[in-house]
Short mmCIF file of C-alpha atoms and ligand atoms in Angstrom, two decimals:
data_model
loop_
_atom_site.label_atom_id
_atom_site.label_comp_id
_atom_site.label_asym_id
_atom_site.label_seq_id
_atom_site.Cartn_x
_atom_site.Cartn_y
_atom_site.Cartn_z
CA MET R 175 220.74 151.07 235.94
CA SER R 176 219.82 149.80 232.48
CA ARG R 177 220.34 153.25 230.95
CA SER R 178 224.06 153.03 231.54
CA CYS R 179 224.30 149.71 229.74
CA PRO R 180 225.59 150.88 226.37
CA GLY R 181 228.54 152.47 228.22
CA LEU R 182 229.06 149.33 230.32
CA PHE R 183 229.01 147.16 227.21
CA GLU R 184 231.56 149.36 225.45
CA ALA R 185 233.88 149.16 228.45
CA LEU R 186 233.61 145.34 228.43
CA LEU R 187 234.55 145.18 224.77
CA LYS R 188 237.72 147.14 225.50
CA ASP R 189 238.78 144.90 228.38
CA GLU R 190 241.39 142.82 226.59
CA ALA R 191 242.14 140.53 229.52
CA LEU R 192 238.47 139.56 229.70
CA LEU R 193 237.74 139.11 226.02
CA GLN R 194 239.47 135.85 225.24
CA PRO R 195 237.91 133.84 228.10
CA LEU R 196 234.59 135.56 227.49
CA VAL R 197 234.50 134.64 223.79
CA GLU R 198 235.45 131.06 224.63
CA PHE R 199 232.71 130.92 227.24
CA ALA R 200 230.17 132.42 224.83
CA ARG R 201 231.05 129.89 222.12
CA ASP R 202 230.54 127.00 224.53
CA ALA R 203 227.30 128.49 225.85
CA ALA R 204 226.06 128.83 222.27
CA CYS R 205 226.83 125.14 221.62
CA LEU R 206 225.03 124.08 224.78
CA HIS R 207 221.97 126.23 224.06
CA GLY R 208 221.85 125.09 220.45
CA VAL R 209 222.65 128.30 218.55
CA LEU R 210 223.69 126.20 215.60
CA MET R 211 223.55 125.99 211.85
CA ARG R 212 224.62 123.74 209.02
CA PRO R 213 227.96 124.86 207.57
CA PRO R 214 228.19 125.70 203.85
CA PRO R 215 227.41 122.84 201.46
CA THR R 216 231.05 121.96 200.84
CA MET R 217 231.22 120.42 204.29
CA LYS R 218 230.17 116.88 205.19
CA PRO R 219 226.43 116.37 205.68
CA ALA R 220 226.60 115.74 209.41
CA HIS R 221 228.72 118.81 210.17
CA VAL R 222 227.35 121.39 212.52
CA THR R 223 228.70 124.82 213.32
CA LEU R 224 227.81 127.84 215.42
CA MET R 225 225.33 130.33 214.06
CA PRO R 226 227.41 133.56 214.15
CA PHE R 227 226.18 135.83 216.93
CA THR R 228 227.17 139.08 218.60
CA LEU R 229 229.06 138.63 221.84
CA LEU R 230 226.81 141.14 223.62
CA PRO R 231 223.13 141.89 223.10
CA ILE R 232 222.32 145.12 221.29
CA PRO R 233 220.94 148.07 223.26
CA MET R 234 217.65 149.18 221.72
CA PRO R 235 215.00 151.68 222.85
CA ARG R 236 212.17 149.75 224.47
CA ALA R 237 209.49 151.93 222.88
CA LEU R 238 210.75 151.21 219.34
CA TYR R 239 210.92 147.47 219.96
CA PHE R 240 207.32 147.43 221.21
CA GLN R 241 206.20 149.67 218.36
CA ALA R 242 207.41 146.95 215.96
CA VAL R 243 205.76 144.18 217.96
CA GLU R 244 202.46 146.01 218.30
CA VAL R 245 202.13 146.95 214.63
CA GLN R 246 202.75 143.37 213.46
CA THR R 247 199.19 142.09 213.73
CA LEU R 248 198.10 145.13 211.69
CA PHE R 249 200.63 144.22 209.00
CA ASN R 250 199.29 140.66 209.06
CA THR R 251 195.82 142.04 208.35
CA LEU R 252 197.18 144.36 205.66
CA VAL R 253 199.01 141.58 203.82
CA ASP R 254 195.96 139.34 204.07
CA ARG R 255 193.68 142.05 202.65
CA VAL R 256 196.11 142.93 199.85
CA SER R 257 196.24 139.26 198.89
CA GLN R 258 192.45 139.26 198.45
CA ASP R 259 192.31 142.41 196.30
CA GLU R 260 192.69 141.31 192.71
CA ALA R 261 192.17 144.77 191.23
CA PHE R 262 194.86 146.24 193.48
CA LEU R 263 197.42 143.53 192.71
CA GLU R 264 196.71 143.79 189.01
CA GLN R 265 197.02 147.56 188.89
CA THR R 266 200.05 147.71 191.21
CA LEU R 267 202.07 145.11 189.36
CA SER R 268 201.04 146.06 185.81
CA SER R 269 204.19 148.06 185.00
CA THR R 270 206.54 145.67 186.86
CA ILE R 271 205.38 142.55 185.03
CA GLU R 272 206.08 144.15 181.66
CA VAL R 273 209.79 144.14 182.42
CA ASP R 274 210.36 141.63 185.22
CA ASP R 275 209.93 138.07 183.94
CA PHE R 276 210.02 136.42 187.35
CA THR R 277 207.22 138.55 188.81
CA ALA R 278 205.33 138.16 185.53
CA ARG R 279 205.41 134.36 185.79
CA LEU R 280 204.16 134.46 189.37
CA PHE R 281 201.46 136.89 188.31
CA HIS R 282 200.33 134.64 185.47
CA ILE R 283 199.94 131.72 187.84
CA TYR R 284 197.93 134.00 190.13
CA LYS R 285 195.62 135.06 187.26
CA GLN R 286 195.13 131.50 186.14
CA ILE R 287 194.13 130.43 189.66
CA GLN R 288 191.70 133.37 189.80
CA ARG R 289 190.21 132.45 186.42
CA GLU R 290 189.76 128.87 187.53
CA GLY R 291 187.97 130.08 190.66
CA ARG R 292 190.40 128.31 192.98
CA THR R 293 190.90 131.08 195.53
CA PRO R 294 192.06 129.21 198.64
CA SER R 295 189.50 128.82 201.38
CA ILE R 296 192.05 128.20 204.14
CA VAL R 297 194.86 130.72 204.37
CA LEU R 298 197.90 130.46 206.63
CA GLY R 299 200.16 133.50 206.58
CA LEU R 300 203.63 133.54 208.10
CA ASN R 301 205.10 137.01 207.56
CA ARG R 302 207.95 139.06 208.90
CA CYS R 303 208.44 142.82 208.81
CA ASP R 304 212.04 144.02 208.99
CA TYR R 305 213.06 147.38 210.42
CA MET R 306 216.12 149.50 211.02
CA LEU R 307 216.32 152.31 213.56
CA ASP R 308 216.80 155.52 211.61
CA GLN R 309 219.35 157.72 213.43
CA GLY R 310 218.81 155.31 216.33
CA SER R 311 215.53 157.01 217.17
CA SER R 312 212.80 156.06 214.77
CA LEU R 313 211.53 152.69 213.57
CA LYS R 314 211.61 152.44 209.77
CA GLN R 315 210.52 149.45 207.75
CA VAL R 316 213.03 147.84 205.39
CA GLU R 317 210.62 145.33 203.89
CA ILE R 318 207.69 142.98 204.39
CA ASN R 319 208.50 139.30 203.84
CA THR R 320 205.72 136.92 202.97
CA PHE R 321 207.87 134.10 201.64
CA ALA R 322 210.05 131.53 203.44
CA VAL R 323 209.64 133.12 206.85
CA GLY R 324 210.64 130.83 209.69
CA MET R 325 210.78 131.43 213.40
CA GLY R 326 212.23 128.27 214.82
CA GLY R 327 213.21 129.32 218.31
CA LEU R 328 216.83 130.32 217.76
CA SER R 329 216.20 133.83 219.10
CA ALA R 330 215.00 132.33 222.39
CA ARG R 331 218.13 130.18 222.60
CA LEU R 332 220.38 133.14 221.92
CA VAL R 333 218.74 135.10 224.75
CA GLU R 334 219.91 132.27 227.06
CA VAL R 335 223.46 132.65 225.73
CA HIS R 336 223.40 136.41 226.27
CA ARG R 337 222.07 135.90 229.78
CA ASP R 338 224.98 133.58 230.54
CA VAL R 339 227.43 136.07 229.03
CA LEU R 340 226.13 138.93 231.18
CA ARG R 341 226.29 136.75 234.29
CA PHE R 342 229.87 135.74 233.38
CA VAL R 343 230.94 139.40 233.30
CA GLY R 344 229.21 140.16 236.59
CA LEU R 345 226.02 141.79 235.35
CA PRO R 346 223.36 139.46 236.82
CA GLU R 347 220.68 142.15 237.05
CA GLN R 348 221.09 143.08 233.41
CA SER R 349 220.93 139.41 232.48
CA GLU R 350 217.44 139.27 234.01
CA GLN R 351 216.35 142.16 231.81
CA LEU R 352 216.81 140.08 228.67
CA GLN R 353 213.56 138.47 227.73
CA TYR R 354 212.02 136.43 225.01
CA ASP R 355 208.28 136.74 225.39
CA HIS R 356 207.14 134.55 222.54
CA PRO R 357 206.41 130.90 223.32
CA PRO R 358 208.20 128.67 220.82
CA THR R 359 204.98 126.94 219.84
CA VAL R 360 203.03 129.94 218.49
CA GLN R 361 204.18 129.51 214.91
CA ALA R 362 203.71 125.75 215.09
CA SER R 363 200.20 126.18 216.48
CA ALA R 364 199.25 128.34 213.48
CA VAL R 365 200.50 125.57 211.18
CA ALA R 366 198.63 123.01 213.31
CA LYS R 367 195.44 125.06 213.06
CA ALA R 368 195.65 125.12 209.25
CA TRP R 369 196.37 121.37 209.23
CA GLU R 370 193.32 120.74 211.42
CA LEU R 371 191.07 122.89 209.19
CA TYR R 372 192.25 120.92 206.17
CA GLY R 373 190.66 118.02 207.96
CA SER R 374 192.47 114.77 207.24
CA HIS R 375 194.34 112.89 209.95
CA ARG R 376 196.47 111.08 207.41
CA ALA R 377 197.69 114.29 205.75
CA VAL R 378 201.16 115.70 206.42
CA VAL R 379 203.00 119.03 206.16
CA LEU R 380 205.34 119.35 203.17
CA LEU R 381 208.36 121.51 203.94
CA LEU R 382 210.00 122.61 200.71
CA THR R 383 213.66 123.10 201.47
CA LEU R 384 217.13 122.26 200.22
CA PRO R 385 219.17 119.68 202.13
CA THR R 386 222.02 122.22 202.18
CA ASN R 387 219.97 124.94 203.90
CA TYR R 388 222.12 126.38 206.68
CA ASN R 389 219.08 127.07 208.80
CA ARG R 390 218.03 123.46 209.03
CA TYR R 391 217.84 123.35 212.82
CA GLU R 392 215.26 126.11 213.01
CA GLN R 393 213.18 124.07 210.61
CA ARG R 394 213.64 120.99 212.78
CA ASN R 395 212.34 122.91 215.77
CA LEU R 396 209.08 123.51 213.93
CA GLN R 397 208.95 119.86 212.92
CA MET R 398 209.46 118.71 216.50
CA ALA R 399 206.77 121.07 217.79
CA LEU R 400 204.30 119.68 215.23
CA LEU R 401 205.23 116.09 216.10
CA LYS R 402 204.01 116.73 219.63
CA TRP R 403 200.54 117.09 218.11
CA ASN R 404 201.11 114.01 215.93
CA ILE R 405 201.46 116.10 212.79
CA CYS R 406 204.15 114.76 210.47
CA VAL R 407 206.43 116.91 208.36
CA ILE R 408 208.13 115.64 205.24
CA ARG R 409 211.10 117.59 203.86
CA ARG R 410 211.61 117.69 200.12
CA SER R 411 213.32 119.81 197.48
CA LEU R 412 211.26 121.23 194.62
CA GLU R 413 212.98 118.78 192.24
CA GLU R 414 212.02 115.81 194.41
CA VAL R 415 208.42 116.97 194.56
CA CYS R 416 208.34 117.47 190.76
CA ALA R 417 208.99 113.77 190.32
CA SER R 418 206.23 112.60 192.62
CA ALA R 419 203.47 115.20 193.02
CA SER R 420 199.96 114.57 191.76
CA LEU R 421 196.40 115.76 192.31
CA ASP R 422 193.44 113.43 192.64
CA GLU R 423 190.00 114.20 191.19
CA GLU R 424 189.17 116.37 194.22
CA ASN R 425 192.43 118.32 193.89
CA ARG R 426 193.98 116.71 196.91
CA LEU R 427 197.76 116.87 196.66
CA PHE R 428 199.84 113.71 197.01
CA VAL R 429 203.63 113.49 197.26
CA ASP R 430 205.23 110.05 197.40
CA GLY R 431 201.76 108.67 198.06
CA ARG R 432 201.15 110.89 201.11
CA GLU R 433 198.36 113.41 201.23
CA ILE R 434 199.59 116.96 201.86
CA ALA R 435 197.61 119.32 204.09
CA VAL R 436 200.08 122.22 204.19
CA VAL R 437 202.83 123.19 201.72
CA TYR R 438 205.38 125.41 203.43
CA PHE R 439 207.84 127.09 201.04
CA ARG R 440 211.24 127.70 202.59
CA TYR R 441 212.64 128.49 199.17
CA GLY R 442 211.30 129.17 195.69
CA HIS R 443 211.66 132.95 195.92
CA ALA R 444 214.44 133.38 193.36
CA PRO R 445 214.41 132.85 189.57
CA ASP R 446 217.23 130.30 189.78
CA HIS R 447 215.07 128.07 192.00
CA TYR R 448 212.86 127.44 188.96
CA THR R 449 213.06 125.27 185.87
CA GLU R 450 210.12 124.89 183.46
CA GLN R 451 209.15 121.74 185.35
CA ILE R 452 209.21 123.59 188.66
CA TRP R 453 207.03 126.37 187.23
CA ASP R 454 204.54 123.63 186.27
CA LEU R 455 204.81 122.26 189.79
CA ARG R 456 204.13 125.70 191.29
CA LEU R 457 200.90 125.88 189.29
CA LEU R 458 199.95 122.37 190.37
CA LEU R 459 200.56 123.22 194.03
CA GLU R 460 198.46 126.38 193.71
CA ARG R 461 195.64 124.40 192.13
CA SER R 462 195.65 121.87 194.93
CA ARG R 463 193.48 121.99 198.02
CA ALA R 464 196.55 121.99 200.27
CA VAL R 465 197.13 125.16 202.29
CA LYS R 466 200.08 127.02 200.77
CA VAL R 467 202.43 129.13 202.88
CA PRO R 468 202.34 131.45 201.11
CA ASP R 469 199.69 131.11 198.44
CA ILE R 470 200.53 132.84 195.18
CA ALA R 471 198.51 135.98 196.00
CA THR R 472 200.27 136.40 199.33
CA HIS R 473 203.62 135.84 197.62
CA LEU R 474 202.81 138.76 195.28
CA ALA R 475 201.60 140.87 198.22
CA GLY R 476 205.17 140.68 199.53
CA THR R 477 206.83 142.24 196.48
CA LYS R 478 208.82 145.44 196.81
CA LYS R 479 206.47 147.12 194.30
CA VAL R 480 203.45 146.43 196.50
CA GLN R 481 205.38 147.82 199.48
CA GLN R 482 206.09 151.02 197.54
CA VAL R 483 202.51 151.49 196.37
CA LEU R 484 201.18 150.92 199.91
CA SER R 485 203.08 154.05 200.94
CA GLU R 486 201.27 156.25 198.39
CA PRO R 487 198.63 158.64 199.73
CA GLY R 488 195.22 157.04 200.23
CA VAL R 489 196.31 153.45 199.63
CA LEU R 490 196.36 152.21 203.23
CA GLU R 491 192.93 153.81 203.60
CA ARG R 492 191.65 151.44 200.91
CA PHE R 493 192.52 148.50 203.18
CA PHE R 494 191.47 150.10 206.45
CA PRO R 495 188.48 152.29 205.66
CA GLU R 496 187.26 154.16 208.74
CA ARG R 497 190.34 153.08 210.73
CA PRO R 498 192.57 156.19 210.73
CA HIS R 499 194.47 155.03 213.81
CA VAL R 500 195.49 151.82 212.14
CA VAL R 501 196.56 153.69 209.02
CA GLU R 502 198.59 156.07 211.15
CA GLN R 503 200.27 153.28 213.10
CA ILE R 504 201.31 151.46 209.94
CA ARG R 505 202.33 154.60 208.04
CA ALA R 506 204.53 155.77 210.91
CA THR R 507 206.91 152.91 210.08
CA PHE R 508 207.32 153.83 206.40
CA THR R 509 210.31 155.67 205.07
CA GLY R 510 210.32 157.40 201.66
CA LEU R 511 209.45 154.97 198.85
CA TYR R 512 209.34 156.13 195.23
CA SER R 513 207.85 154.70 192.07
CA LEU R 514 210.09 154.56 189.00
CA ASP R 515 207.14 154.10 186.63
CA LEU R 516 207.35 156.07 183.40
CA GLY R 517 206.00 159.59 183.79
CA PRO R 518 206.82 162.82 185.59
CA GLU R 519 206.75 161.28 189.08
CA GLY R 520 209.18 158.53 188.10
CA ASP R 521 211.39 161.08 186.31
CA ARG R 522 211.56 163.15 189.47
CA ALA R 523 212.59 160.08 191.49
CA VAL R 524 215.35 159.30 188.98
CA ASP R 525 216.66 162.89 189.10
CA MET R 526 216.63 162.79 192.89
CA ALA R 527 218.54 159.49 192.96
CA LEU R 528 221.13 160.65 190.43
CA ALA R 529 221.70 163.89 192.35
CA ALA R 530 222.42 162.14 195.68
CA PRO R 531 222.67 158.33 195.21
CA GLU R 532 224.17 157.84 198.68
CA ARG R 533 220.79 158.79 200.17
CA PHE R 534 218.90 155.92 198.50
CA VAL R 535 218.60 152.18 197.90
CA LEU R 536 217.50 150.83 194.52
CA LYS R 537 215.59 147.56 194.81
CA PRO R 538 214.51 144.99 192.22
CA GLN R 539 211.66 142.55 192.87
CA ARG R 540 213.91 139.99 194.52
CA GLU R 541 214.28 138.35 197.91
CA GLY R 542 217.06 136.70 199.81
CA GLY R 543 219.67 139.45 200.02
CA GLY R 544 222.42 140.69 197.74
CA ASN R 545 220.12 142.11 195.05
CA ASN R 546 219.93 145.81 195.94
CA PHE R 547 222.01 148.68 194.61
CA PHE R 548 223.63 151.39 196.68
CA GLY R 549 225.63 154.58 195.98
CA SER R 550 227.29 154.88 192.57
CA ASP R 551 225.76 151.56 191.44
CA ILE R 552 222.36 153.29 191.57
CA SER R 553 223.55 155.90 189.07
CA ARG R 554 225.00 153.19 186.84
CA VAL R 555 221.82 151.06 186.84
CA LEU R 556 219.50 154.01 186.28
CA THR R 557 221.68 155.33 183.46
CA GLU R 558 221.81 151.89 181.82
CA ALA R 559 218.03 151.40 182.23
CA PRO R 560 216.67 154.79 181.20
CA GLY R 561 213.34 153.61 179.74
CA LYS R 562 210.76 151.09 180.75
CA GLU R 563 213.36 148.78 182.33
CA ARG R 564 213.63 151.08 185.30
CA THR R 565 210.13 150.04 186.36
CA ALA R 566 211.56 146.68 187.46
CA TYR R 567 212.90 148.59 190.50
CA ILE R 568 211.66 150.78 193.29
CA LEU R 569 213.63 153.52 194.99
CA MET R 570 213.78 153.88 198.75
CA ASP R 571 215.31 156.31 201.21
CA LYS R 572 218.40 154.84 202.80
CA ILE R 573 217.76 154.32 206.49
CA GLN R 574 220.65 155.65 208.56
CA ALA R 575 221.22 153.13 211.33
CA THR R 576 223.50 154.20 214.14
CA PRO R 577 226.38 151.73 214.60
CA SER R 578 227.33 150.36 217.99
CA PRO R 579 230.47 148.36 218.82
CA ASN R 580 230.25 144.61 219.24
CA ILE R 581 232.11 141.41 218.49
CA ILE R 582 230.87 138.87 215.99
CA VAL R 583 231.51 135.39 217.35
CA SER R 584 231.61 132.42 214.99
CA ALA R 585 233.31 129.03 215.00
CA GLU R 586 235.73 129.71 212.17
CA ARG R 587 236.63 133.38 212.18
CA PRO R 588 238.68 135.13 214.85
CA PRO R 589 236.54 137.49 216.92
CA VAL R 590 237.01 141.13 215.89
CA LEU R 591 235.76 144.26 217.55
CA THR R 592 233.66 146.02 214.94
CA ASP R 593 230.93 148.62 214.56
CA CYS R 594 227.62 146.88 213.90
CA THR R 595 224.21 148.04 212.71
CA CYS R 596 221.15 145.94 213.28
CA GLU R 597 217.86 145.00 211.64
CA LEU R 598 214.91 143.87 213.73
CA GLY R 599 212.41 141.47 212.20
CA VAL R 600 209.07 140.77 213.85
CA ALA R 601 207.18 137.74 212.62
CA GLY R 602 203.47 137.16 212.68
CA ALA R 603 201.11 134.34 211.84
CA TYR R 604 197.44 134.30 210.92
CA VAL R 605 194.87 131.76 209.86
CA ARG R 606 191.78 132.61 207.85
CA GLN R 607 188.96 130.37 206.69
CA GLY R 608 186.82 132.01 204.05
CA ARG R 609 186.06 135.43 205.50
CA ASP R 610 186.75 134.49 209.11
CA VAL R 611 190.13 135.38 210.56
CA LEU R 612 190.61 132.68 213.19
CA SER R 613 193.92 133.85 214.61
CA ASN R 614 196.34 136.73 214.16
CA GLU R 615 199.42 136.75 216.36
CA VAL R 616 203.01 137.86 216.81
CA VAL R 617 205.21 134.77 216.83
CA GLY R 618 208.67 136.12 217.59
CA TYR R 619 211.53 138.37 216.60
CA LEU R 620 214.72 138.00 214.65
CA LEU R 621 217.50 140.47 215.35
CA ARG R 622 220.30 140.49 212.83
CA SER R 623 223.41 142.52 213.06
CA LYS R 624 225.98 143.32 210.39
CA MET R 625 229.32 145.05 210.18
CA ALA R 626 228.46 148.71 209.65
CA GLU R 627 230.80 149.13 206.68
CA HIS R 628 228.77 146.65 204.60
CA VAL R 629 225.50 147.72 203.01
CA GLU R 630 224.02 144.22 203.39
CA GLY R 631 224.74 141.50 205.94
CA GLY R 632 224.31 137.73 205.72
CA VAL R 633 225.55 135.09 208.13
CA ALA R 634 227.13 132.91 205.46
CA SER R 635 229.40 135.77 204.29
CA GLY R 636 230.73 136.37 207.82
CA ARG R 637 229.47 139.95 207.79
CA GLY R 638 226.33 139.22 209.68
CA ALA R 639 225.28 137.63 212.93
CA ARG R 640 222.22 136.95 215.03
CA SER R 641 221.63 138.99 218.14
CA SER R 642 219.25 139.82 221.00
CA PRO R 643 217.77 143.20 221.85
CA PHE R 644 218.73 144.69 225.20
CA LEU R 645 215.80 147.01 225.87
CA ILE R 646 216.68 150.37 227.40
P1 LIG W 930 215.82 141.17 200.58
O1 LIG W 930 214.43 140.84 200.19
O2 LIG W 930 216.83 140.79 199.58
O3 LIG W 930 216.13 140.71 201.97
P2 LIG W 930 215.79 143.85 201.71
O4 LIG W 930 214.84 144.88 201.32
O5 LIG W 930 215.59 143.24 203.05
O6 LIG W 930 215.84 142.77 200.56
O7 LIG W 930 217.26 144.44 201.65
C1 LIG W 930 218.40 143.66 201.92
C2 LIG W 930 219.35 144.42 202.85
O8 LIG W 930 219.69 145.69 202.29
C3 LIG W 930 218.73 144.75 204.19
O9 LIG W 930 218.87 143.67 205.08
C4 LIG W 930 219.53 145.97 204.62
O10 LIG W 930 220.79 145.59 205.14
C5 LIG W 930 219.77 146.68 203.29
N1 LIG W 930 218.69 147.67 203.06
C6 LIG W 930 217.53 147.45 202.42
N2 LIG W 930 216.75 148.55 202.40
C7 LIG W 930 217.44 149.50 203.06
C8 LIG W 930 217.18 150.87 203.37
N3 LIG W 930 216.06 151.48 202.98
N4 LIG W 930 218.13 151.54 204.07
C9 LIG W 930 219.28 150.94 204.45
N5 LIG W 930 219.59 149.67 204.17
C10 LIG W 930 218.69 148.93 203.48
MG1 LIG W 931 215.45 141.36 203.80
#
């Protein structure tokens, strides 16, 4: 029955008499289930709008979905081990930091913390690996995120909306096939564990975020989950914290007079988030005893350059000696990644990209979307940066996702039938104290869909939407 679903879904999308009432129903269901976001900052502070979502869930091979879920705890371990390997980070980032000021500043903070012997004893990692399905049939990793990863329960709410939608169109059995297997409290319990290890009942969690963040409600979900365990969260911008942060003689961090057990960065990943004062603050936070999510080493472990070097022969083996199965499982998700370092290997990568730019993506060391180059822009950038500057980037095979038709539903824009491609993110959390890994878990998924004609998505631009996987 489920195998015929893609065909059934396509037929529904062509049923014009059904679509208008269905979209209206879906919008109302999304309101009731809380699939919401803050509208762009020009709107009034109390305004709420729908998080754009696809009208129907997205058919996805079950085996590929579970491959992504099952490999996540291995990626958690990998990121954690990379973050503890000073020689590897130093060697891997040495060419990048010569030309990329932002990564260089992060790296200098990292080195200073190492020199001062302040390697954190409690580590809380919240990571997410993103994938696309190459030709619809193989799971390929887009990137590893170690910064500002949140998993606030919106995916679970959207599954409820998609269930209602399938029931509305007379597909009750299919609606039962939609599942969200990750309890909403797993991420919060990792944060709670780190808070408990920090060991002060008075201490609170500091959530670094902007008041204009569209994803505010997901953050509130985490806050409410923590409140159930009597753990308080205070929300501040980096500027606000600059004005009031201090360390006591035992390096305990205080903000507005409150002791901080956990600092959770929900932004601070882009150069324009930083002023000189905020760079000083970043160093102060790293020096403090508070648990940082992520700490500076884990932040660096999430750079695109590290991702590229991890794909080189023998490198995964360094982190998993004697574990060939683990290496194999992780490596199976990698697509072609190429260094642009100076030398014959980098020259070959440049020639390859210039010969067929449509087959590649050129990526700088940036996060948050909108930074990559595609197609003829790759040729332009590589021609304009022929020397050392090219080492600020990595080159990657372009993953060829197969589009499927859907409708992006939002509050403002009229619904349009469009071909969409999707990106599956699987998030994980781990807690380590010294050498002991105390937990390592999958906390949830994030399925994003974008109009196939755009190379990058993004919900704010109207090209992207949240979705749910329909496993077939
Ligand atoms: P960021 O850190 O800015 O999110 P990503 O590596 O996730 O950077 O890339 C942003 C977007 O670019 C992805 O969401 C995807 O749409 C597109 N993209 C990135 N890498 C690839 C790739 N190898 N093949 C196809 N599209 C890609
Ligand atoms: Mg991304």
